Amino acid sequence: MNKRIIAAAVVLAAVAIAGTVVFLLMGNWRINDPYAEIYRDGELIKTVSLYEDTEFTVYCGDGYNVVTVGDGKICVSSADCPDKVCVRQGKISGAVPIVCLPHRLEIRVVGGSKEVDA
């Protein structure tokens, strides 16, 4: 085999492994004193503590998303968007946001300092 092909394969493997490690660490971030910011069309519309169990509906044009907060986590429990990716994402409490593209809705968990759970 050509030395360039071997070198390219080694570099590609190293980049893939590094990307996987970063992705796994991002998913394990835990946030102290968490609260959620709910954005519609890029505008902050509501802030909720993850320590308060609640449920509310966010209306987005002709559609809606039902947001449920409980046990320190937040999720979109139901929505009338066609793909329902936001519902299937499940409950979050860390750095990965919930996004509903058809309704232009984003839910971010934010708060105090971030700790990596390794």
N, CA, C and O atoms as a GROMACS GRO file, in nm:
protein
  472
    1MET      N    1   0.083  -0.118   0.000
    1MET     CA    2   0.000   0.000   0.000
    1MET      C    3   0.087   0.125   0.000
    1MET      O    4   0.201   0.125   0.047
    2ASN      N    5   0.031   0.226  -0.053
    2ASN     CA    6   0.100   0.354  -0.058
    2ASN      C    7   0.105   0.415   0.082
    2ASN      O    8   0.008   0.408   0.156
    3LYS      N    9   0.218   0.475   0.118
    3LYS     CA   10   0.235   0.536   0.251
    3LYS      C   11   0.137   0.650   0.273
    3LYS      O   12   0.096   0.673   0.387
    4ARG      N   13   0.099   0.722   0.169
    4ARG     CA   14   0.003   0.832   0.183
    4ARG      C   15  -0.135   0.779   0.221
    4ARG      O   16  -0.205   0.840   0.302
    5ILE      N   17  -0.174   0.668   0.164
    5ILE     CA   18  -0.305   0.610   0.195
    5ILE      C   19  -0.308   0.564   0.341
    5ILE      O   20  -0.407   0.586   0.411
    6ILE      N   21  -0.201   0.502   0.386
    6ILE     CA   22  -0.194   0.457   0.526
    6ILE      C   23  -0.196   0.576   0.621
    6ILE      O   24  -0.266   0.573   0.722
    7ALA      N   25  -0.120   0.680   0.589
    7ALA     CA   26  -0.118   0.800   0.674
    7ALA      C   27  -0.255   0.867   0.678
    7ALA      O   28  -0.299   0.912   0.784
    8ALA      N   29  -0.322   0.874   0.563
    8ALA     CA   30  -0.455   0.934   0.558
    8ALA      C   31  -0.555   0.852   0.641
    8ALA      O   32  -0.640   0.910   0.708
    9ALA      N   33  -0.545   0.720   0.636
    9ALA     CA   34  -0.635   0.633   0.713
    9ALA      C   35  -0.612   0.651   0.863
    9ALA      O   36  -0.708   0.654   0.940
   10VAL      N   37  -0.486   0.663   0.904
   10VAL     CA   38  -0.455   0.683   1.046
   10VAL      C   39  -0.509   0.818   1.094
   10VAL      O   40  -0.567   0.826   1.202
   11VAL      N   41  -0.491   0.923   1.015
   11VAL     CA   42  -0.540   1.055   1.052
   11VAL      C   43  -0.693   1.054   1.059
   11VAL      O   44  -0.751   1.109   1.153
   12LEU      N   45  -0.758   0.993   0.962
   12LEU     CA   46  -0.904   0.986   0.961
   12LEU      C   47  -0.956   0.910   1.083
   12LEU      O   48  -1.055   0.952   1.144
   13ALA      N   49  -0.893   0.801   1.121
   13ALA     CA   50  -0.932   0.725   1.239
   13ALA      C   51  -0.915   0.808   1.366
   13ALA      O   52  -1.000   0.805   1.454
   14ALA      N   53  -0.804   0.881   1.375
   14ALA     CA   54  -0.780   0.965   1.493
   14ALA      C   55  -0.886   1.074   1.505
   14ALA      O   56  -0.934   1.102   1.615
   15VAL      N   57  -0.922   1.136   1.394
   15VAL     CA   58  -1.025   1.241   1.396
   15VAL      C   59  -1.160   1.182   1.435
   15VAL      O   60  -1.235   1.244   1.512
   16ALA      N   61  -1.192   1.064   1.385
   16ALA     CA   62  -1.319   0.999   1.419
   16ALA      C   63  -1.325   0.966   1.568
   16ALA      O   64  -1.428   0.987   1.631
   17ILE      N   65  -1.217   0.915   1.624
   17ILE     CA   66  -1.214   0.882   1.766
   17ILE      C   67  -1.225   1.008   1.851
   17ILE      O   68  -1.299   1.010   1.950
   18ALA      N   69  -1.154   1.114   1.814
   18ALA     CA   70  -1.162   1.240   1.890
   18ALA      C   71  -1.303   1.298   1.884
   18ALA      O   72  -1.353   1.347   1.985
   19GLY      N   73  -1.366   1.292   1.768
   19GLY     CA   74  -1.504   1.343   1.756
   19GLY      C   75  -1.601   1.264   1.840
   19GLY      O   76  -1.692   1.322   1.900
   20THR      N   77  -1.585   1.134   1.846
   20THR     CA   78  -1.672   1.049   1.928
   20THR      C   79  -1.655   1.081   2.076
   20THR      O   80  -1.754   1.089   2.149
   21VAL      N   81  -1.532   1.100   2.120
   21VAL     CA   82  -1.506   1.133   2.261
   21VAL      C   83  -1.571   1.266   2.297
   21VAL      O   84  -1.635   1.277   2.402
   22VAL      N   85  -1.556   1.368   2.212
   22VAL     CA   86  -1.616   1.499   2.239
   22VAL      C   87  -1.768   1.488   2.244
   22VAL      O   88  -1.831   1.547   2.331
   23PHE      N   89  -1.828   1.412   2.153
   23PHE     CA   90  -1.974   1.394   2.151
   23PHE      C   91  -2.022   1.327   2.279
   23PHE      O   92  -2.121   1.370   2.338
   24LEU      N   93  -1.953   1.224   2.323
   24LEU     CA   94  -1.993   1.154   2.445
   24LEU      C   95  -1.978   1.242   2.568
   24LEU      O   96  -2.063   1.237   2.658
   25LEU      N   97  -1.874   1.323   2.574
   25LEU     CA   98  -1.857   1.414   2.687
   25LEU      C   99  -1.964   1.521   2.689
   25LEU      O  100  -2.013   1.558   2.796
   26MET      N  101  -2.003   1.573   2.573
   26MET     CA  102  -2.108   1.675   2.568
   26MET      C  103  -2.239   1.621   2.621
   26MET      O  104  -2.310   1.692   2.692
   27GLY      N  105  -2.272   1.498   2.590
   27GLY     CA  106  -2.396   1.439   2.636
   27GLY      C  107  -2.399   1.414   2.785
   27GLY      O  108  -2.507   1.400   2.843
   28ASN      N  109  -2.283   1.409   2.851
   28ASN     CA  110  -2.277   1.380   2.993
   28ASN      C  111  -2.259   1.503   3.080
   28ASN      O  112  -2.243   1.490   3.201
   29TRP      N  113  -2.262   1.621   3.023
   29TRP     CA  114  -2.251   1.742   3.105
   29TRP      C  115  -2.370   1.750   3.197
   29TRP      O  116  -2.484   1.728   3.156
   30ARG      N  117  -2.345   1.782   3.320
   30ARG     CA  118  -2.451   1.808   3.416
   30ARG      C  119  -2.437   1.954   3.456
   30ARG      O  120  -2.327   2.005   3.472
   31ILE      N  121  -2.549   2.019   3.471
   31ILE     CA  122  -2.550   2.162   3.498
   31ILE      C  123  -2.602   2.184   3.639
   31ILE      O  124  -2.709   2.133   3.675
   32ASN      N  125  -2.528   2.261   3.720
   32ASN     CA  126  -2.571   2.295   3.855
   32ASN      C  127  -2.677   2.405   3.848
   32ASN      O  128  -2.670   2.493   3.763
   33ASP      N  129  -2.774   2.400   3.939
   33ASP     CA  130  -2.884   2.497   3.944
   33ASP      C  131  -2.948   2.515   3.806
   33ASP      O  132  -2.951   2.626   3.755
   34PRO      N  133  -2.998   2.408   3.746
   34PRO     CA  134  -3.046   2.416   3.608
   34PRO      C  135  -3.181   2.486   3.594
   34PRO      O  136  -3.268   2.476   3.681
   35TYR      N  137  -3.194   2.556   3.485
   35TYR     CA  138  -3.322   2.609   3.442
   35TYR      C  139  -3.325   2.601   3.290
   35TYR      O  140  -3.221   2.585   3.226
   36ALA      N  141  -3.442   2.611   3.234
   36ALA     CA  142  -3.457   2.598   3.089
   36ALA      C  143  -3.502   2.730   3.030
   36ALA      O  144  -3.585   2.800   3.087
   37GLU      N  145  -3.445   2.763   2.916
   37GLU     CA  146  -3.487   2.879   2.838
   37GLU      C  147  -3.558   2.827   2.714
   37GLU      O  148  -3.505   2.742   2.643
   38ILE      N  149  -3.678   2.878   2.689
   38ILE     CA  150  -3.756   2.837   2.574
   38ILE      C  151  -3.759   2.952   2.474
   38ILE      O  152  -3.800   3.063   2.506
   39TYR      N  153  -3.714   2.922   2.353
   39TYR     CA  154  -3.705   3.022   2.246
   39TYR      C  155  -3.801   2.984   2.134
   39TYR      O  156  -3.814   2.867   2.099
   40ARG      N  157  -3.869   3.085   2.080
   40ARG     CA  158  -3.951   3.069   1.960
   40ARG      C  159  -3.904   3.174   1.860
   40ARG      O  160  -3.900   3.293   1.892
   41ASP      N  161  -3.869   3.130   1.742
   41ASP     CA  162  -3.814   3.220   1.638
   41ASP      C  163  -3.691   3.294   1.689
   41ASP      O  164  -3.668   3.410   1.652
   42GLY      N  165  -3.611   3.229   1.775
   42GLY     CA  166  -3.490   3.291   1.826
   42GLY      C  167  -3.510   3.390   1.938
   42GLY      O  168  -3.413   3.449   1.986
   43GLU      N  169  -3.634   3.410   1.981
   43GLU     CA  170  -3.666   3.505   2.088
   43GLU      C  171  -3.702   3.430   2.215
   43GLU      O  172  -3.786   3.340   2.213
   44LEU      N  173  -3.640   3.468   2.327
   44LEU     CA  174  -3.668   3.405   2.456
   44LEU      C  175  -3.812   3.437   2.496
   44LEU      O  176  -3.849   3.553   2.510
   45ILE      N  177  -3.892   3.331   2.516
   45ILE     CA  178  -4.033   3.353   2.554
   45ILE      C  179  -4.064   3.310   2.696
   45ILE      O  180  -4.161   3.356   2.756
   46LYS      N  181  -3.981   3.219   2.752
   46LYS     CA  182  -4.012   3.170   2.886
   46LYS      C  183  -3.885   3.110   2.948
   46LYS      O  184  -3.802   3.053   2.878
   47THR      N  185  -3.874   3.124   3.079
   47THR     CA  186  -3.768   3.061   3.156
   47THR      C  187  -3.833   2.984   3.270
   47THR      O  188  -3.916   3.038   3.342
   48VAL      N  189  -3.797   2.856   3.285
   48VAL     CA  190  -3.856   2.773   3.390
   48VAL      C  191  -3.747   2.700   3.467
   48VAL      O  192  -3.646   2.658   3.409
   49SER      N  193  -3.768   2.685   3.596
   49SER     CA  194  -3.677   2.607   3.680
   49SER      C  195  -3.705   2.460   3.658
   49SER      O  196  -3.820   2.419   3.644
   50LEU      N  197  -3.599   2.379   3.654
   50LEU     CA  198  -3.618   2.236   3.638
   50LEU      C  199  -3.656   2.169   3.770
   50LEU      O  200  -3.682   2.049   3.775
   51TYR      N  201  -3.660   2.248   3.878
   51TYR     CA  202  -3.701   2.195   4.008
   51TYR      C  203  -3.851   2.210   4.031
   51TYR      O  204  -3.903   2.158   4.130
   52GLU      N  205  -3.922   2.279   3.941
   52GLU     CA  206  -4.067   2.295   3.953
   52GLU      C  207  -4.134   2.200   3.855
   52GLU      O  208  -4.110   2.207   3.734
   53ASP      N  209  -4.218   2.111   3.906
   53ASP     CA  210  -4.292   2.022   3.817
   53ASP      C  211  -4.408   2.101   3.758
   53ASP      O  212  -4.494   2.152   3.829
   54THR      N  213  -4.408   2.110   3.624
   54THR     CA  214  -4.511   2.187   3.556
   54THR      C  215  -4.529   2.136   3.414
   54THR      O  216  -4.448   2.060   3.362
   55GLU      N  217  -4.636   2.180   3.354
   55GLU     CA  218  -4.664   2.148   3.214
   55GLU      C  219  -4.734   2.269   3.152
   55GLU      O  220  -4.822   2.328   3.214
   56PHE      N  221  -4.694   2.306   3.031
   56PHE     CA  222  -4.754   2.421   2.964
   56PHE      C  223  -4.746   2.399   2.814
   56PHE      O  224  -4.670   2.315   2.765
   57THR      N  225  -4.824   2.477   2.741
   57THR     CA  226  -4.830   2.466   2.596
   57THR      C  227  -4.768   2.591   2.534
   57THR      O  228  -4.798   2.703   2.575
   58VAL      N  229  -4.682   2.570   2.435
   58VAL     CA  230  -4.622   2.679   2.359
   58VAL      C  231  -4.686   2.676   2.221
   58VAL      O  232  -4.674   2.578   2.148
   59TYR      N  233  -4.755   2.785   2.185
   59TYR     CA  234  -4.819   2.795   2.055
   59TYR      C  235  -4.724   2.859   1.956
   59TYR      O  236  -4.665   2.964   1.984
   60CYS      N  237  -4.709   2.797   1.842
   60CYS     CA  238  -4.615   2.841   1.740
   60CYS      C  239  -4.689   2.851   1.608
   60CYS      O  240  -4.700   2.752   1.535
   61GLY      N  241  -4.740   2.969   1.576
   61GLY     CA  242  -4.815   2.984   1.451
   61GLY      C  243  -4.942   2.900   1.457
   61GLY      O  244  -5.029   2.922   1.542
   62ASP      N  245  -4.952   2.803   1.365
   62ASP     CA  246  -5.070   2.715   1.361
   62ASP      C  247  -5.052   2.589   1.444
   62ASP      O  248  -5.142   2.506   1.450
   63GLY      N  249  -4.936   2.573   1.510
   63GLY     CA  250  -4.908   2.451   1.583
   63GLY      C  251  -4.885   2.474   1.730
   63GLY      O  252  -4.896   2.586   1.780
   64TYR      N  253  -4.853   2.366   1.798
   64TYR     CA  254  -4.828   2.374   1.942
   64TYR      C  255  -4.727   2.267   1.984
   64TYR      O  256  -4.708   2.166   1.916
   65ASN      N  257  -4.663   2.292   2.097
   65ASN     CA  258  -4.577   2.195   2.164
   65ASN      C  259  -4.616   2.197   2.311
   65ASN      O  260  -4.624   2.304   2.372
   66VAL      N  261  -4.639   2.081   2.370
   66VAL     CA  262  -4.665   2.070   2.513
   66VAL      C  263  -4.534   2.036   2.580
   66VAL      O  264  -4.473   1.933   2.551
   67VAL      N  265  -4.489   2.123   2.672
   67VAL     CA  266  -4.361   2.109   2.740
   67VAL      C  267  -4.389   2.064   2.883
   67VAL      O  268  -4.472   2.122   2.953
   68THR      N  269  -4.318   1.959   2.926
   68THR     CA  270  -4.335   1.903   3.060
   68THR      C  271  -4.202   1.911   3.135
   68THR      O  272  -4.098   1.874   3.082
   69VAL      N  273  -4.209   1.960   3.259
   69VAL     CA  274  -4.092   1.971   3.345
   69VAL      C  275  -4.116   1.886   3.469
   69VAL      O  276  -4.222   1.894   3.531
   70GLY      N  277  -4.019   1.803   3.504
   70GLY     CA  278  -4.031   1.720   3.623
   70GLY      C  279  -3.904   1.642   3.650
   70GLY      O  280  -3.833   1.604   3.557
   71ASP      N  281  -3.877   1.617   3.776
   71ASP     CA  282  -3.760   1.539   3.819
   71ASP      C  283  -3.629   1.597   3.767
   71ASP      O  284  -3.537   1.522   3.737
   72GLY      N  285  -3.620   1.729   3.756
   72GLY     CA  286  -3.498   1.793   3.711
   72GLY      C  287  -3.472   1.781   3.562
   72GLY      O  288  -3.360   1.805   3.517
   73LYS      N  289  -3.574   1.743   3.486
   73LYS     CA  290  -3.560   1.728   3.341
   73LYS      C  291  -3.675   1.798   3.270
   73LYS      O  292  -3.778   1.828   3.331
   74ILE      N  293  -3.657   1.822   3.141
   74ILE     CA  294  -3.759   1.888   3.060
   74ILE      C  295  -3.773   1.812   2.929
   74ILE      O  296  -3.675   1.758   2.877
   75CYS      N  297  -3.894   1.809   2.876
   75CYS     CA  298  -3.918   1.742   2.748
   75CYS      C  299  -4.038   1.804   2.678
   75CYS      O  300  -4.117   1.876   2.739
   76VAL      N  301  -4.050   1.775   2.549
   76VAL     CA  302  -4.170   1.806   2.474
   76VAL      C  303  -4.251   1.678   2.477
   76VAL      O  304  -4.216   1.580   2.411
   77SER      N  305  -4.361   1.677   2.553
   77SER     CA  306  -4.439   1.555   2.570
   77SER      C  307  -4.534   1.529   2.454
   77SER      O  308  -4.568   1.414   2.427
   78SER      N  309  -4.577   1.634   2.384
   78SER     CA  310  -4.657   1.615   2.263
   78SER      C  311  -4.647   1.739   2.176
   78SER      O  312  -4.620   1.850   2.224
   79ALA      N  313  -4.669   1.718   2.047
   79ALA     CA  314  -4.663   1.827   1.950
   79ALA      C  315  -4.743   1.786   1.827
   79ALA      O  316  -4.766   1.668   1.804
   80ASP      N  317  -4.784   1.885   1.750
   80ASP     CA  318  -4.858   1.852   1.628
   80ASP      C  319  -4.773   1.869   1.502
   80ASP      O  320  -4.828   1.878   1.392
   81CYS      N  321  -4.641   1.875   1.517
   81CYS     CA  322  -4.554   1.885   1.400
   81CYS      C  323  -4.552   1.748   1.329
   81CYS      O  324  -4.578   1.646   1.392
   82PRO      N  325  -4.521   1.747   1.201
   82PRO     CA  326  -4.530   1.622   1.126
   82PRO      C  327  -4.426   1.516   1.165
   82PRO      O  328  -4.458   1.397   1.163
   83ASP      N  329  -4.305   1.554   1.201
   83ASP     CA  330  -4.200   1.454   1.225
   83ASP      C  331  -4.185   1.413   1.372
   83ASP      O  332  -4.136   1.304   1.399
   84LYS      N  333  -4.225   1.496   1.464
   84LYS     CA  334  -4.221   1.471   1.609
   84LYS      C  335  -4.082   1.433   1.661
   84LYS      O  336  -4.071   1.357   1.756
   85VAL      N  337  -3.978   1.486   1.599
   85VAL     CA  338  -3.841   1.463   1.647
   85VAL      C  339  -3.826   1.519   1.787
   85VAL      O  340  -3.759   1.459   1.871
   86CYS      N  341  -3.887   1.633   1.814
   86CYS     CA  342  -3.877   1.696   1.946
   86CYS      C  343  -3.938   1.608   2.054
   86CYS      O  344  -3.888   1.606   2.167
   87VAL      N  345  -4.043   1.535   2.024
   87VAL     CA  346  -4.107   1.447   2.121
   87VAL      C  347  -4.021   1.323   2.143
   87VAL      O  348  -4.001   1.279   2.256
   88ARG      N  349  -3.969   1.266   2.033
   88ARG     CA  350  -3.888   1.144   2.043
   88ARG      C  351  -3.753   1.168   2.110
   88ARG      O  352  -3.689   1.073   2.154
   89GLN      N  353  -3.708   1.293   2.118
   89GLN     CA  354  -3.580   1.321   2.181
   89GLN      C  355  -3.582   1.287   2.329
   89GLN      O  356  -3.479   1.252   2.386
   90GLY      N  357  -3.697   1.296   2.391
   90GLY     CA  358  -3.710   1.259   2.532
   90GLY      C  359  -3.669   1.370   2.626
   90GLY      O  360  -3.657   1.486   2.588
   91LYS      N  361  -3.649   1.331   2.752
   91LYS     CA  362  -3.617   1.427   2.858
   91LYS      C  363  -3.470   1.464   2.853
   91LYS      O  364  -3.384   1.379   2.829
   92ILE      N  365  -3.442   1.593   2.877
   92ILE     CA  366  -3.303   1.639   2.882
   92ILE      C  367  -3.279   1.711   3.014
   92ILE      O  368  -3.370   1.764   3.077
   93SER      N  369  -3.152   1.710   3.054
   93SER     CA  370  -3.111   1.786   3.172
   93SER      C  371  -2.971   1.842   3.154
   93SER      O  372  -2.916   1.902   3.246
   94GLY      N  373  -2.914   1.822   3.038
   94GLY     CA  374  -2.775   1.861   3.013
   94GLY      C  375  -2.761   1.957   2.898
   94GLY      O  376  -2.848   2.041   2.873
   95ALA      N  377  -2.649   1.944   2.828
   95ALA     CA  378  -2.608   2.045   2.730
   95ALA      C  379  -2.676   2.031   2.594
   95ALA      O  380  -2.673   2.127   2.516
   96VAL      N  381  -2.736   1.918   2.560
   96VAL     CA  382  -2.795   1.898   2.429
   96VAL      C  383  -2.937   1.957   2.428
   96VAL      O  384  -3.020   1.914   2.509
   97PRO      N  385  -2.967   2.053   2.340
   97PRO     CA  386  -3.100   2.118   2.341
   97PRO      C  387  -3.206   2.034   2.270
   97PRO      O  388  -3.175   1.940   2.196
   98ILE      N  389  -3.332   2.068   2.295
   98ILE     CA  390  -3.444   2.013   2.219
   98ILE      C  391  -3.479   2.117   2.114
   98ILE      O  392  -3.491   2.236   2.144
   99VAL      N  393  -3.495   2.072   1.989
   99VAL     CA  394  -3.527   2.164   1.880
   99VAL      C  395  -3.645   2.108   1.801
   99VAL      O  396  -3.646   1.991   1.765
  100CYS      N  397  -3.743   2.193   1.774
  100CYS     CA  398  -3.855   2.159   1.686
  100CYS      C  399  -3.845   2.254   1.567
  100CYS      O  400  -3.885   2.370   1.576
  101LEU      N  401  -3.792   2.204   1.456
  101LEU     CA  402  -3.772   2.289   1.339
  101LEU      C  403  -3.902   2.339   1.277
  101LEU      O  404  -3.910   2.456   1.241
  102PRO      N  405  -4.007   2.254   1.263
  102PRO     CA  406  -4.130   2.306   1.203
  102PRO      C  407  -4.192   2.423   1.279
  102PRO      O  408  -4.250   2.513   1.220
  103HIS      N  409  -4.179   2.420   1.412
  103HIS     CA  410  -4.236   2.527   1.494
  103HIS      C  411  -4.134   2.632   1.536
  103HIS      O  412  -4.167   2.727   1.608
  104ARG      N  413  -4.009   2.617   1.493
  104ARG     CA  414  -3.900   2.710   1.525
  104ARG      C  415  -3.890   2.730   1.676
  104ARG      O  416  -3.880   2.842   1.726
  105LEU      N  417  -3.891   2.616   1.748
  105LEU     CA  418  -3.886   2.616   1.894
  105LEU      C  419  -3.755   2.551   1.938
  105LEU      O  420  -3.713   2.450   1.883
  106GLU      N  421  -3.692   2.612   2.040
  106GLU     CA  422  -3.569   2.555   2.096
  106GLU      C  423  -3.576   2.563   2.247
  106GLU      O  424  -3.615   2.666   2.303
  107ILE      N  425  -3.539   2.455   2.314
  107ILE     CA  426  -3.534   2.450   2.459
  107ILE      C  427  -3.391   2.420   2.499
  107ILE      O  428  -3.335   2.317   2.461
  108ARG      N  429  -3.331   2.511   2.576
  108ARG     CA  430  -3.193   2.496   2.623
  108ARG      C  431  -3.192   2.487   2.774
  108ARG      O  432  -3.259   2.564   2.843
  109VAL      N  433  -3.116   2.392   2.826
  109VAL     CA  434  -3.095   2.384   2.971
  109VAL      C  435  -2.969   2.462   3.002
  109VAL      O  436  -2.862   2.434   2.946
  110VAL      N  437  -2.981   2.559   3.090
  110VAL     CA  438  -2.869   2.645   3.127
  110VAL      C  439  -2.867   2.658   3.279
  110VAL      O  440  -2.957   2.611   3.348
  111GLY      N  441  -2.765   2.722   3.330
  111GLY     CA  442  -2.758   2.743   3.473
  111GLY      C  443  -2.619   2.780   3.516
  111GLY      O  444  -2.546   2.848   3.444
  112GLY      N  445  -2.583   2.732   3.633
  112GLY     CA  446  -2.452   2.763   3.691
  112GLY      C  447  -2.341   2.694   3.616
  112GLY      O  448  -2.346   2.682   3.493
  113SER      N  449  -2.242   2.649   3.687
  113SER     CA  450  -2.124   2.588   3.626
  113SER      C  451  -2.156   2.450   3.572
  113SER      O  452  -2.246   2.382   3.621
  114LYS      N  453  -2.080   2.409   3.471
  114LYS     CA  454  -2.096   2.278   3.410
  114LYS      C  455  -1.989   2.185   3.464
  114LYS      O  456  -1.873   2.224   3.479
  115GLU      N  457  -2.028   2.061   3.492
  115GLU     CA  458  -1.934   1.960   3.538
  115GLU      C  459  -1.941   1.842   3.443
  115GLU      O  460  -2.050   1.797   3.409
  116VAL      N  461  -1.827   1.793   3.400
  116VAL     CA  462  -1.824   1.676   3.312
  116VAL      C  463  -1.830   1.552   3.400
  116VAL      O  464  -1.750   1.536   3.492
  117ASP      N  465  -1.928   1.464   3.370
  117ASP     CA  466  -1.943   1.339   3.443
  117ASP      C  467  -1.864   1.233   3.367
  117ASP      O  468  -1.914   1.174   3.272
  118ALA      N  469  -1.741   1.209   3.410
  118ALA     CA  470  -1.656   1.116   3.336
  118ALA      C  471  -1.657   0.978   3.396
  118ALA      O  472  -1.591   0.888   3.346
   0.00000   0.00000   0.00000
